[in-house]
């Protein structure tokens, strides 16, 4: 069973003397702005930015945006690098005619498409077995022989030999 305890303090705090606290604050060098009763403020005052500084920062971010987009950076990496949100990045890119690639898959280049009915002779199979015995992985063998990974695996099935598996901690 759960026992609920009251979170109220056991003693009541001494009432604060507001006028004494204000006098102590002013004595330490603090400044209090007095707002007339006729005026009201809903939002805190915003700091005034120097237009030259803001323009310089914008130009620096624009140059960095162009460089990153040229390298193929996506929106998430732009957010991290520019320290801006997606909406501001898109707006800046649209204003200056920069096209952002929103999704570009990362792929390893494959060898040129080869016809699937290509006969692979015994010499190629012998080379694949030799590279396998030397400890090369299937993608490396495919690259050496100019084949696709699927063709090398099919070659192993056809000639009934297994390729060496990479070590358990190694991700290739």
mmCIF file with all atom_site columns, C-alpha atoms in Angstrom:
data_model
loop_
_atom_site.group_PDB
_atom_site.id
_atom_site.type_symbol
_atom_site.label_atom_id
_atom_site.label_alt_id
_atom_site.label_comp_id
_atom_site.label_asym_id
_atom_site.label_entity_id
_atom_site.label_seq_id
_atom_site.pdbx_PDB_ins_code
_atom_site.Cartn_x
_atom_site.Cartn_y
_atom_site.Cartn_z
_atom_site.occupancy
_atom_site.B_iso_or_equiv
_atom_site.pdbx_formal_charge
_atom_site.auth_seq_id
_atom_site.auth_comp_id
_atom_site.auth_asym_id
_atom_site.auth_atom_id
_atom_site.pdbx_PDB_model_num
ATOM 1   C CA . UNK A 1 1   ? 0.000  0.000   0.000   1.00 0.00 ? 1   UNK A CA 1
ATOM 2   C CA . UNK A 1 2   ? 1.286  3.422   -0.878  1.00 0.00 ? 2   UNK A CA 1
ATOM 3   C CA . UNK A 1 3   ? 1.384  6.074   1.757   1.00 0.00 ? 3   UNK A CA 1
ATOM 4   C CA . UNK A 1 4   ? 1.083  9.592   0.466   1.00 0.00 ? 4   UNK A CA 1
ATOM 5   C CA . UNK A 1 5   ? 2.915  12.234  2.370   1.00 0.00 ? 5   UNK A CA 1
ATOM 6   C CA . UNK A 1 6   ? 2.093  15.865  2.295   1.00 0.00 ? 6   UNK A CA 1
ATOM 7   C CA . UNK A 1 7   ? 4.684  17.961  0.512   1.00 0.00 ? 7   UNK A CA 1
ATOM 8   C CA . UNK A 1 8   ? 3.887  21.117  2.430   1.00 0.00 ? 8   UNK A CA 1
ATOM 9   C CA . UNK A 1 9   ? 6.779  22.489  4.453   1.00 0.00 ? 9   UNK A CA 1
ATOM 10  C CA . UNK A 1 10  ? 6.648  22.013  8.184   1.00 0.00 ? 10  UNK A CA 1
ATOM 11  C CA . UNK A 1 11  ? 7.342  25.670  8.812   1.00 0.00 ? 11  UNK A CA 1
ATOM 12  C CA . UNK A 1 12  ? 5.972  28.678  7.011   1.00 0.00 ? 12  UNK A CA 1
ATOM 13  C CA . UNK A 1 13  ? 8.554  30.985  5.438   1.00 0.00 ? 13  UNK A CA 1
ATOM 14  C CA . UNK A 1 14  ? 8.896  34.492  6.798   1.00 0.00 ? 14  UNK A CA 1
ATOM 15  C CA . UNK A 1 15  ? 6.967  36.996  4.713   1.00 0.00 ? 15  UNK A CA 1
ATOM 16  C CA . UNK A 1 16  ? 9.249  38.891  2.369   1.00 0.00 ? 16  UNK A CA 1
ATOM 17  C CA . UNK A 1 17  ? 9.573  42.569  2.807   1.00 0.00 ? 17  UNK A CA 1
ATOM 18  C CA . UNK A 1 18  ? 9.283  43.748  -0.787  1.00 0.00 ? 18  UNK A CA 1
ATOM 19  C CA . UNK A 1 19  ? 10.429 47.282  -0.168  1.00 0.00 ? 19  UNK A CA 1
ATOM 20  C CA . UNK A 1 20  ? 13.544 46.069  1.699   1.00 0.00 ? 20  UNK A CA 1
ATOM 21  C CA . UNK A 1 21  ? 14.383 43.653  -1.137  1.00 0.00 ? 21  UNK A CA 1
ATOM 22  C CA . UNK A 1 22  ? 14.022 46.425  -3.743  1.00 0.00 ? 22  UNK A CA 1
ATOM 23  C CA . UNK A 1 23  ? 16.228 48.785  -1.717  1.00 0.00 ? 23  UNK A CA 1
ATOM 24  C CA . UNK A 1 24  ? 18.894 46.075  -1.351  1.00 0.00 ? 24  UNK A CA 1
ATOM 25  C CA . UNK A 1 25  ? 18.783 45.405  -5.107  1.00 0.00 ? 25  UNK A CA 1
ATOM 26  C CA . UNK A 1 26  ? 19.194 49.087  -5.977  1.00 0.00 ? 26  UNK A CA 1
ATOM 27  C CA . UNK A 1 27  ? 21.984 49.451  -3.370  1.00 0.00 ? 27  UNK A CA 1
ATOM 28  C CA . UNK A 1 28  ? 23.935 46.702  -5.162  1.00 0.00 ? 28  UNK A CA 1
ATOM 29  C CA . UNK A 1 29  ? 23.735 48.642  -8.455  1.00 0.00 ? 29  UNK A CA 1
ATOM 30  C CA . UNK A 1 30  ? 20.562 47.148  -9.915  1.00 0.00 ? 30  UNK A CA 1
ATOM 31  C CA . UNK A 1 31  ? 18.262 49.219  -12.084 1.00 0.00 ? 31  UNK A CA 1
ATOM 32  C CA . UNK A 1 32  ? 14.485 48.931  -12.103 1.00 0.00 ? 32  UNK A CA 1
ATOM 33  C CA . UNK A 1 33  ? 12.508 50.262  -15.048 1.00 0.00 ? 33  UNK A CA 1
ATOM 34  C CA . UNK A 1 34  ? 9.192  51.715  -14.006 1.00 0.00 ? 34  UNK A CA 1
ATOM 35  C CA . UNK A 1 35  ? 6.304  51.293  -16.418 1.00 0.00 ? 35  UNK A CA 1
ATOM 36  C CA . UNK A 1 36  ? 3.561  53.894  -16.153 1.00 0.00 ? 36  UNK A CA 1
ATOM 37  C CA . UNK A 1 37  ? 0.098  52.615  -15.272 1.00 0.00 ? 37  UNK A CA 1
ATOM 38  C CA . UNK A 1 38  ? -1.256 53.640  -18.694 1.00 0.00 ? 38  UNK A CA 1
ATOM 39  C CA . UNK A 1 39  ? 1.167  51.349  -20.568 1.00 0.00 ? 39  UNK A CA 1
ATOM 40  C CA . UNK A 1 40  ? 1.158  47.568  -20.581 1.00 0.00 ? 40  UNK A CA 1
ATOM 41  C CA . UNK A 1 41  ? 3.590  45.084  -22.030 1.00 0.00 ? 41  UNK A CA 1
ATOM 42  C CA . UNK A 1 42  ? 2.593  41.593  -23.049 1.00 0.00 ? 42  UNK A CA 1
ATOM 43  C CA . UNK A 1 43  ? 5.946  40.379  -24.327 1.00 0.00 ? 43  UNK A CA 1
ATOM 44  C CA . UNK A 1 44  ? 9.400  40.988  -22.937 1.00 0.00 ? 44  UNK A CA 1
ATOM 45  C CA . UNK A 1 45  ? 11.430 43.504  -24.905 1.00 0.00 ? 45  UNK A CA 1
ATOM 46  C CA . UNK A 1 46  ? 13.413 41.942  -27.741 1.00 0.00 ? 46  UNK A CA 1
ATOM 47  C CA . UNK A 1 47  ? 17.092 42.716  -28.007 1.00 0.00 ? 47  UNK A CA 1
ATOM 48  C CA . UNK A 1 48  ? 17.943 44.935  -30.945 1.00 0.00 ? 48  UNK A CA 1
ATOM 49  C CA . UNK A 1 49  ? 20.161 43.135  -33.455 1.00 0.00 ? 49  UNK A CA 1
ATOM 50  C CA . UNK A 1 50  ? 22.808 44.957  -35.391 1.00 0.00 ? 50  UNK A CA 1
ATOM 51  C CA . UNK A 1 51  ? 21.714 44.771  -39.078 1.00 0.00 ? 51  UNK A CA 1
ATOM 52  C CA . UNK A 1 52  ? 25.324 44.498  -40.280 1.00 0.00 ? 52  UNK A CA 1
ATOM 53  C CA . UNK A 1 53  ? 25.973 41.510  -38.012 1.00 0.00 ? 53  UNK A CA 1
ATOM 54  C CA . UNK A 1 54  ? 22.760 39.764  -39.057 1.00 0.00 ? 54  UNK A CA 1
ATOM 55  C CA . UNK A 1 55  ? 23.513 40.324  -42.742 1.00 0.00 ? 55  UNK A CA 1
ATOM 56  C CA . UNK A 1 56  ? 27.073 39.054  -42.317 1.00 0.00 ? 56  UNK A CA 1
ATOM 57  C CA . UNK A 1 57  ? 25.815 35.933  -40.529 1.00 0.00 ? 57  UNK A CA 1
ATOM 58  C CA . UNK A 1 58  ? 23.234 35.340  -43.255 1.00 0.00 ? 58  UNK A CA 1
ATOM 59  C CA . UNK A 1 59  ? 25.864 35.621  -45.989 1.00 0.00 ? 59  UNK A CA 1
ATOM 60  C CA . UNK A 1 60  ? 28.150 33.214  -44.128 1.00 0.00 ? 60  UNK A CA 1
ATOM 61  C CA . UNK A 1 61  ? 25.308 30.719  -43.686 1.00 0.00 ? 61  UNK A CA 1
ATOM 62  C CA . UNK A 1 62  ? 24.377 31.118  -47.358 1.00 0.00 ? 62  UNK A CA 1
ATOM 63  C CA . UNK A 1 63  ? 27.924 30.279  -48.476 1.00 0.00 ? 63  UNK A CA 1
ATOM 64  C CA . UNK A 1 64  ? 28.018 27.306  -46.122 1.00 0.00 ? 64  UNK A CA 1
ATOM 65  C CA . UNK A 1 65  ? 24.609 26.177  -47.412 1.00 0.00 ? 65  UNK A CA 1
ATOM 66  C CA . UNK A 1 66  ? 25.835 26.306  -51.017 1.00 0.00 ? 66  UNK A CA 1
ATOM 67  C CA . UNK A 1 67  ? 28.961 24.334  -50.164 1.00 0.00 ? 67  UNK A CA 1
ATOM 68  C CA . UNK A 1 68  ? 27.068 21.655  -48.233 1.00 0.00 ? 68  UNK A CA 1
ATOM 69  C CA . UNK A 1 69  ? 24.383 21.265  -50.897 1.00 0.00 ? 69  UNK A CA 1
ATOM 70  C CA . UNK A 1 70  ? 27.092 20.917  -53.555 1.00 0.00 ? 70  UNK A CA 1
ATOM 71  C CA . UNK A 1 71  ? 28.498 18.014  -51.511 1.00 0.00 ? 71  UNK A CA 1
ATOM 72  C CA . UNK A 1 72  ? 25.061 16.374  -51.401 1.00 0.00 ? 72  UNK A CA 1
ATOM 73  C CA . UNK A 1 73  ? 24.089 17.142  -47.810 1.00 0.00 ? 73  UNK A CA 1
ATOM 74  C CA . UNK A 1 74  ? 20.485 16.521  -46.804 1.00 0.00 ? 74  UNK A CA 1
ATOM 75  C CA . UNK A 1 75  ? 18.224 18.677  -44.682 1.00 0.00 ? 75  UNK A CA 1
ATOM 76  C CA . UNK A 1 76  ? 19.116 16.967  -41.396 1.00 0.00 ? 76  UNK A CA 1
ATOM 77  C CA . UNK A 1 77  ? 22.835 17.552  -41.830 1.00 0.00 ? 77  UNK A CA 1
ATOM 78  C CA . UNK A 1 78  ? 22.121 21.136  -42.924 1.00 0.00 ? 78  UNK A CA 1
ATOM 79  C CA . UNK A 1 79  ? 20.155 21.689  -39.718 1.00 0.00 ? 79  UNK A CA 1
ATOM 80  C CA . UNK A 1 80  ? 23.077 20.480  -37.667 1.00 0.00 ? 80  UNK A CA 1
ATOM 81  C CA . UNK A 1 81  ? 25.721 22.473  -39.562 1.00 0.00 ? 81  UNK A CA 1
ATOM 82  C CA . UNK A 1 82  ? 23.831 25.732  -39.979 1.00 0.00 ? 82  UNK A CA 1
ATOM 83  C CA . UNK A 1 83  ? 22.047 25.620  -36.603 1.00 0.00 ? 83  UNK A CA 1
ATOM 84  C CA . UNK A 1 84  ? 18.759 26.507  -38.284 1.00 0.00 ? 84  UNK A CA 1
ATOM 85  C CA . UNK A 1 85  ? 15.375 24.802  -38.445 1.00 0.00 ? 85  UNK A CA 1
ATOM 86  C CA . UNK A 1 86  ? 14.019 23.155  -41.608 1.00 0.00 ? 86  UNK A CA 1
ATOM 87  C CA . UNK A 1 87  ? 11.660 25.982  -42.446 1.00 0.00 ? 87  UNK A CA 1
ATOM 88  C CA . UNK A 1 88  ? 14.405 28.608  -42.302 1.00 0.00 ? 88  UNK A CA 1
ATOM 89  C CA . UNK A 1 89  ? 16.772 26.452  -44.373 1.00 0.00 ? 89  UNK A CA 1
ATOM 90  C CA . UNK A 1 90  ? 14.133 25.902  -47.056 1.00 0.00 ? 90  UNK A CA 1
ATOM 91  C CA . UNK A 1 91  ? 13.265 29.596  -47.079 1.00 0.00 ? 91  UNK A CA 1
ATOM 92  C CA . UNK A 1 92  ? 16.927 30.611  -47.429 1.00 0.00 ? 92  UNK A CA 1
ATOM 93  C CA . UNK A 1 93  ? 17.424 28.081  -50.219 1.00 0.00 ? 93  UNK A CA 1
ATOM 94  C CA . UNK A 1 94  ? 14.320 29.256  -52.111 1.00 0.00 ? 94  UNK A CA 1
ATOM 95  C CA . UNK A 1 95  ? 15.290 32.923  -51.812 1.00 0.00 ? 95  UNK A CA 1
ATOM 96  C CA . UNK A 1 96  ? 18.673 32.250  -53.385 1.00 0.00 ? 96  UNK A CA 1
ATOM 97  C CA . UNK A 1 97  ? 17.692 29.557  -55.902 1.00 0.00 ? 97  UNK A CA 1
ATOM 98  C CA . UNK A 1 98  ? 19.458 26.639  -54.227 1.00 0.00 ? 98  UNK A CA 1
ATOM 99  C CA . UNK A 1 99  ? 18.015 23.169  -54.787 1.00 0.00 ? 99  UNK A CA 1
ATOM 100 C CA . UNK A 1 100 ? 18.340 20.782  -51.850 1.00 0.00 ? 100 UNK A CA 1
ATOM 101 C CA . UNK A 1 101 ? 18.265 17.038  -52.504 1.00 0.00 ? 101 UNK A CA 1
ATOM 102 C CA . UNK A 1 102 ? 15.930 15.821  -49.797 1.00 0.00 ? 102 UNK A CA 1
ATOM 103 C CA . UNK A 1 103 ? 16.731 12.140  -50.041 1.00 0.00 ? 103 UNK A CA 1
ATOM 104 C CA . UNK A 1 104 ? 19.746 10.679  -51.706 1.00 0.00 ? 104 UNK A CA 1
ATOM 105 C CA . UNK A 1 105 ? 20.413 7.036   -50.905 1.00 0.00 ? 105 UNK A CA 1
ATOM 106 C CA . UNK A 1 106 ? 23.953 6.069   -50.090 1.00 0.00 ? 106 UNK A CA 1
ATOM 107 C CA . UNK A 1 107 ? 24.999 3.217   -52.357 1.00 0.00 ? 107 UNK A CA 1
ATOM 108 C CA . UNK A 1 108 ? 28.155 1.533   -53.451 1.00 0.00 ? 108 UNK A CA 1
ATOM 109 C CA . UNK A 1 109 ? 28.628 1.679   -57.195 1.00 0.00 ? 109 UNK A CA 1
ATOM 110 C CA . UNK A 1 110 ? 27.820 -1.588  -58.840 1.00 0.00 ? 110 UNK A CA 1
ATOM 111 C CA . UNK A 1 111 ? 29.683 -2.984  -61.805 1.00 0.00 ? 111 UNK A CA 1
ATOM 112 C CA . UNK A 1 112 ? 28.029 -2.427  -65.157 1.00 0.00 ? 112 UNK A CA 1
ATOM 113 C CA . UNK A 1 113 ? 24.883 -4.466  -65.629 1.00 0.00 ? 113 UNK A CA 1
ATOM 114 C CA . UNK A 1 114 ? 25.774 -7.810  -67.071 1.00 0.00 ? 114 UNK A CA 1
ATOM 115 C CA . UNK A 1 115 ? 23.318 -10.077 -68.770 1.00 0.00 ? 115 UNK A CA 1
ATOM 116 C CA . UNK A 1 116 ? 22.058 -12.717 -66.334 1.00 0.00 ? 116 UNK A CA 1
ATOM 117 C CA . UNK A 1 117 ? 22.506 -15.557 -68.830 1.00 0.00 ? 117 UNK A CA 1
ATOM 118 C CA . UNK A 1 118 ? 26.246 -14.927 -69.204 1.00 0.00 ? 118 UNK A CA 1
ATOM 119 C CA . UNK A 1 119 ? 28.158 -18.137 -68.841 1.00 0.00 ? 119 UNK A CA 1
ATOM 120 C CA . UNK A 1 120 ? 30.931 -17.940 -66.311 1.00 0.00 ? 120 UNK A CA 1
ATOM 121 C CA . UNK A 1 121 ? 33.663 -20.335 -67.200 1.00 0.00 ? 121 UNK A CA 1
ATOM 122 C CA . UNK A 1 122 ? 35.801 -22.541 -64.981 1.00 0.00 ? 122 UNK A CA 1
ATOM 123 C CA . UNK A 1 123 ? 38.683 -20.061 -65.026 1.00 0.00 ? 123 UNK A CA 1
ATOM 124 C CA . UNK A 1 124 ? 36.574 -17.347 -63.357 1.00 0.00 ? 124 UNK A CA 1
ATOM 125 C CA . UNK A 1 125 ? 35.329 -19.888 -60.814 1.00 0.00 ? 125 UNK A CA 1
ATOM 126 C CA . UNK A 1 126 ? 38.935 -20.896 -60.110 1.00 0.00 ? 126 UNK A CA 1
ATOM 127 C CA . UNK A 1 127 ? 39.887 -17.274 -59.528 1.00 0.00 ? 127 UNK A CA 1
ATOM 128 C CA . UNK A 1 128 ? 36.934 -16.842 -57.153 1.00 0.00 ? 128 UNK A CA 1
ATOM 129 C CA . UNK A 1 129 ? 37.986 -19.943 -55.177 1.00 0.00 ? 129 UNK A CA 1
ATOM 130 C CA . UNK A 1 130 ? 41.569 -18.693 -55.040 1.00 0.00 ? 130 UNK A CA 1
ATOM 131 C CA . UNK A 1 131 ? 40.569 -15.232 -53.751 1.00 0.00 ? 131 UNK A CA 1
ATOM 132 C CA . UNK A 1 132 ? 38.255 -16.873 -51.236 1.00 0.00 ? 132 UNK A CA 1
ATOM 133 C CA . UNK A 1 133 ? 41.072 -19.052 -49.916 1.00 0.00 ? 133 UNK A CA 1
ATOM 134 C CA . UNK A 1 134 ? 43.218 -15.918 -49.540 1.00 0.00 ? 134 UNK A CA 1
ATOM 135 C CA . UNK A 1 135 ? 40.544 -14.480 -47.236 1.00 0.00 ? 135 UNK A CA 1
ATOM 136 C CA . UNK A 1 136 ? 38.867 -11.919 -49.470 1.00 0.00 ? 136 UNK A CA 1
ATOM 137 C CA . UNK A 1 137 ? 35.186 -11.185 -48.901 1.00 0.00 ? 137 UNK A CA 1
ATOM 138 C CA . UNK A 1 138 ? 32.473 -11.705 -51.495 1.00 0.00 ? 138 UNK A CA 1
ATOM 139 C CA . UNK A 1 139 ? 32.180 -7.975  -52.399 1.00 0.00 ? 139 UNK A CA 1
ATOM 140 C CA . UNK A 1 140 ? 35.951 -7.765  -52.838 1.00 0.00 ? 140 UNK A CA 1
ATOM 141 C CA . UNK A 1 141 ? 35.988 -10.850 -55.073 1.00 0.00 ? 141 UNK A CA 1
ATOM 142 C CA . UNK A 1 142 ? 33.139 -9.397  -57.116 1.00 0.00 ? 142 UNK A CA 1
ATOM 143 C CA . UNK A 1 143 ? 35.089 -6.183  -57.568 1.00 0.00 ? 143 UNK A CA 1
ATOM 144 C CA . UNK A 1 144 ? 38.270 -8.027  -58.602 1.00 0.00 ? 144 UNK A CA 1
ATOM 145 C CA . UNK A 1 145 ? 36.468 -10.186 -61.145 1.00 0.00 ? 145 UNK A CA 1
ATOM 146 C CA . UNK A 1 146 ? 34.112 -7.508  -62.449 1.00 0.00 ? 146 UNK A CA 1
ATOM 147 C CA . UNK A 1 147 ? 31.027 -9.423  -61.347 1.00 0.00 ? 147 UNK A CA 1
ATOM 148 C CA . UNK A 1 148 ? 28.093 -8.575  -59.146 1.00 0.00 ? 148 UNK A CA 1
ATOM 149 C CA . UNK A 1 149 ? 27.897 -9.933  -55.600 1.00 0.00 ? 149 UNK A CA 1
ATOM 150 C CA . UNK A 1 150 ? 24.890 -12.038 -56.612 1.00 0.00 ? 150 UNK A CA 1
ATOM 151 C CA . UNK A 1 151 ? 26.870 -13.601 -59.470 1.00 0.00 ? 151 UNK A CA 1
ATOM 152 C CA . UNK A 1 152 ? 29.747 -14.490 -57.142 1.00 0.00 ? 152 UNK A CA 1
ATOM 153 C CA . UNK A 1 153 ? 27.348 -16.083 -54.650 1.00 0.00 ? 153 UNK A CA 1
ATOM 154 C CA . UNK A 1 154 ? 25.652 -18.012 -57.457 1.00 0.00 ? 154 UNK A CA 1
ATOM 155 C CA . UNK A 1 155 ? 29.090 -19.108 -58.630 1.00 0.00 ? 155 UNK A CA 1
ATOM 156 C CA . UNK A 1 156 ? 29.774 -20.538 -55.178 1.00 0.00 ? 156 UNK A CA 1
ATOM 157 C CA . UNK A 1 157 ? 26.492 -22.468 -55.278 1.00 0.00 ? 157 UNK A CA 1
ATOM 158 C CA . UNK A 1 158 ? 27.139 -23.791 -58.784 1.00 0.00 ? 158 UNK A CA 1
ATOM 159 C CA . UNK A 1 159 ? 30.671 -24.978 -57.977 1.00 0.00 ? 159 UNK A CA 1
ATOM 160 C CA . UNK A 1 160 ? 29.763 -26.063 -54.439 1.00 0.00 ? 160 UNK A CA 1
ATOM 161 C CA . UNK A 1 161 ? 32.218 -24.065 -52.388 1.00 0.00 ? 161 UNK A CA 1
ATOM 162 C CA . UNK A 1 162 ? 31.674 -21.684 -49.536 1.00 0.00 ? 162 UNK A CA 1
ATOM 163 C CA . UNK A 1 163 ? 33.169 -18.268 -49.143 1.00 0.00 ? 163 UNK A CA 1
ATOM 164 C CA . UNK A 1 164 ? 34.918 -17.360 -45.952 1.00 0.00 ? 164 UNK A CA 1
ATOM 165 C CA . UNK A 1 165 ? 32.666 -15.433 -43.602 1.00 0.00 ? 165 UNK A CA 1
ATOM 166 C CA . UNK A 1 166 ? 33.986 -12.146 -42.213 1.00 0.00 ? 166 UNK A CA 1
ATOM 167 C CA . UNK A 1 167 ? 34.948 -12.118 -38.522 1.00 0.00 ? 167 UNK A CA 1
ATOM 168 C CA . UNK A 1 168 ? 31.906 -11.676 -36.226 1.00 0.00 ? 168 UNK A CA 1
ATOM 169 C CA . UNK A 1 169 ? 32.845 -8.136  -35.137 1.00 0.00 ? 169 UNK A CA 1
ATOM 170 C CA . UNK A 1 170 ? 33.633 -6.950  -38.677 1.00 0.00 ? 170 UNK A CA 1
ATOM 171 C CA . UNK A 1 171 ? 30.888 -5.251  -40.632 1.00 0.00 ? 171 UNK A CA 1
ATOM 172 C CA . UNK A 1 172 ? 31.733 -4.910  -44.289 1.00 0.00 ? 172 UNK A CA 1
#
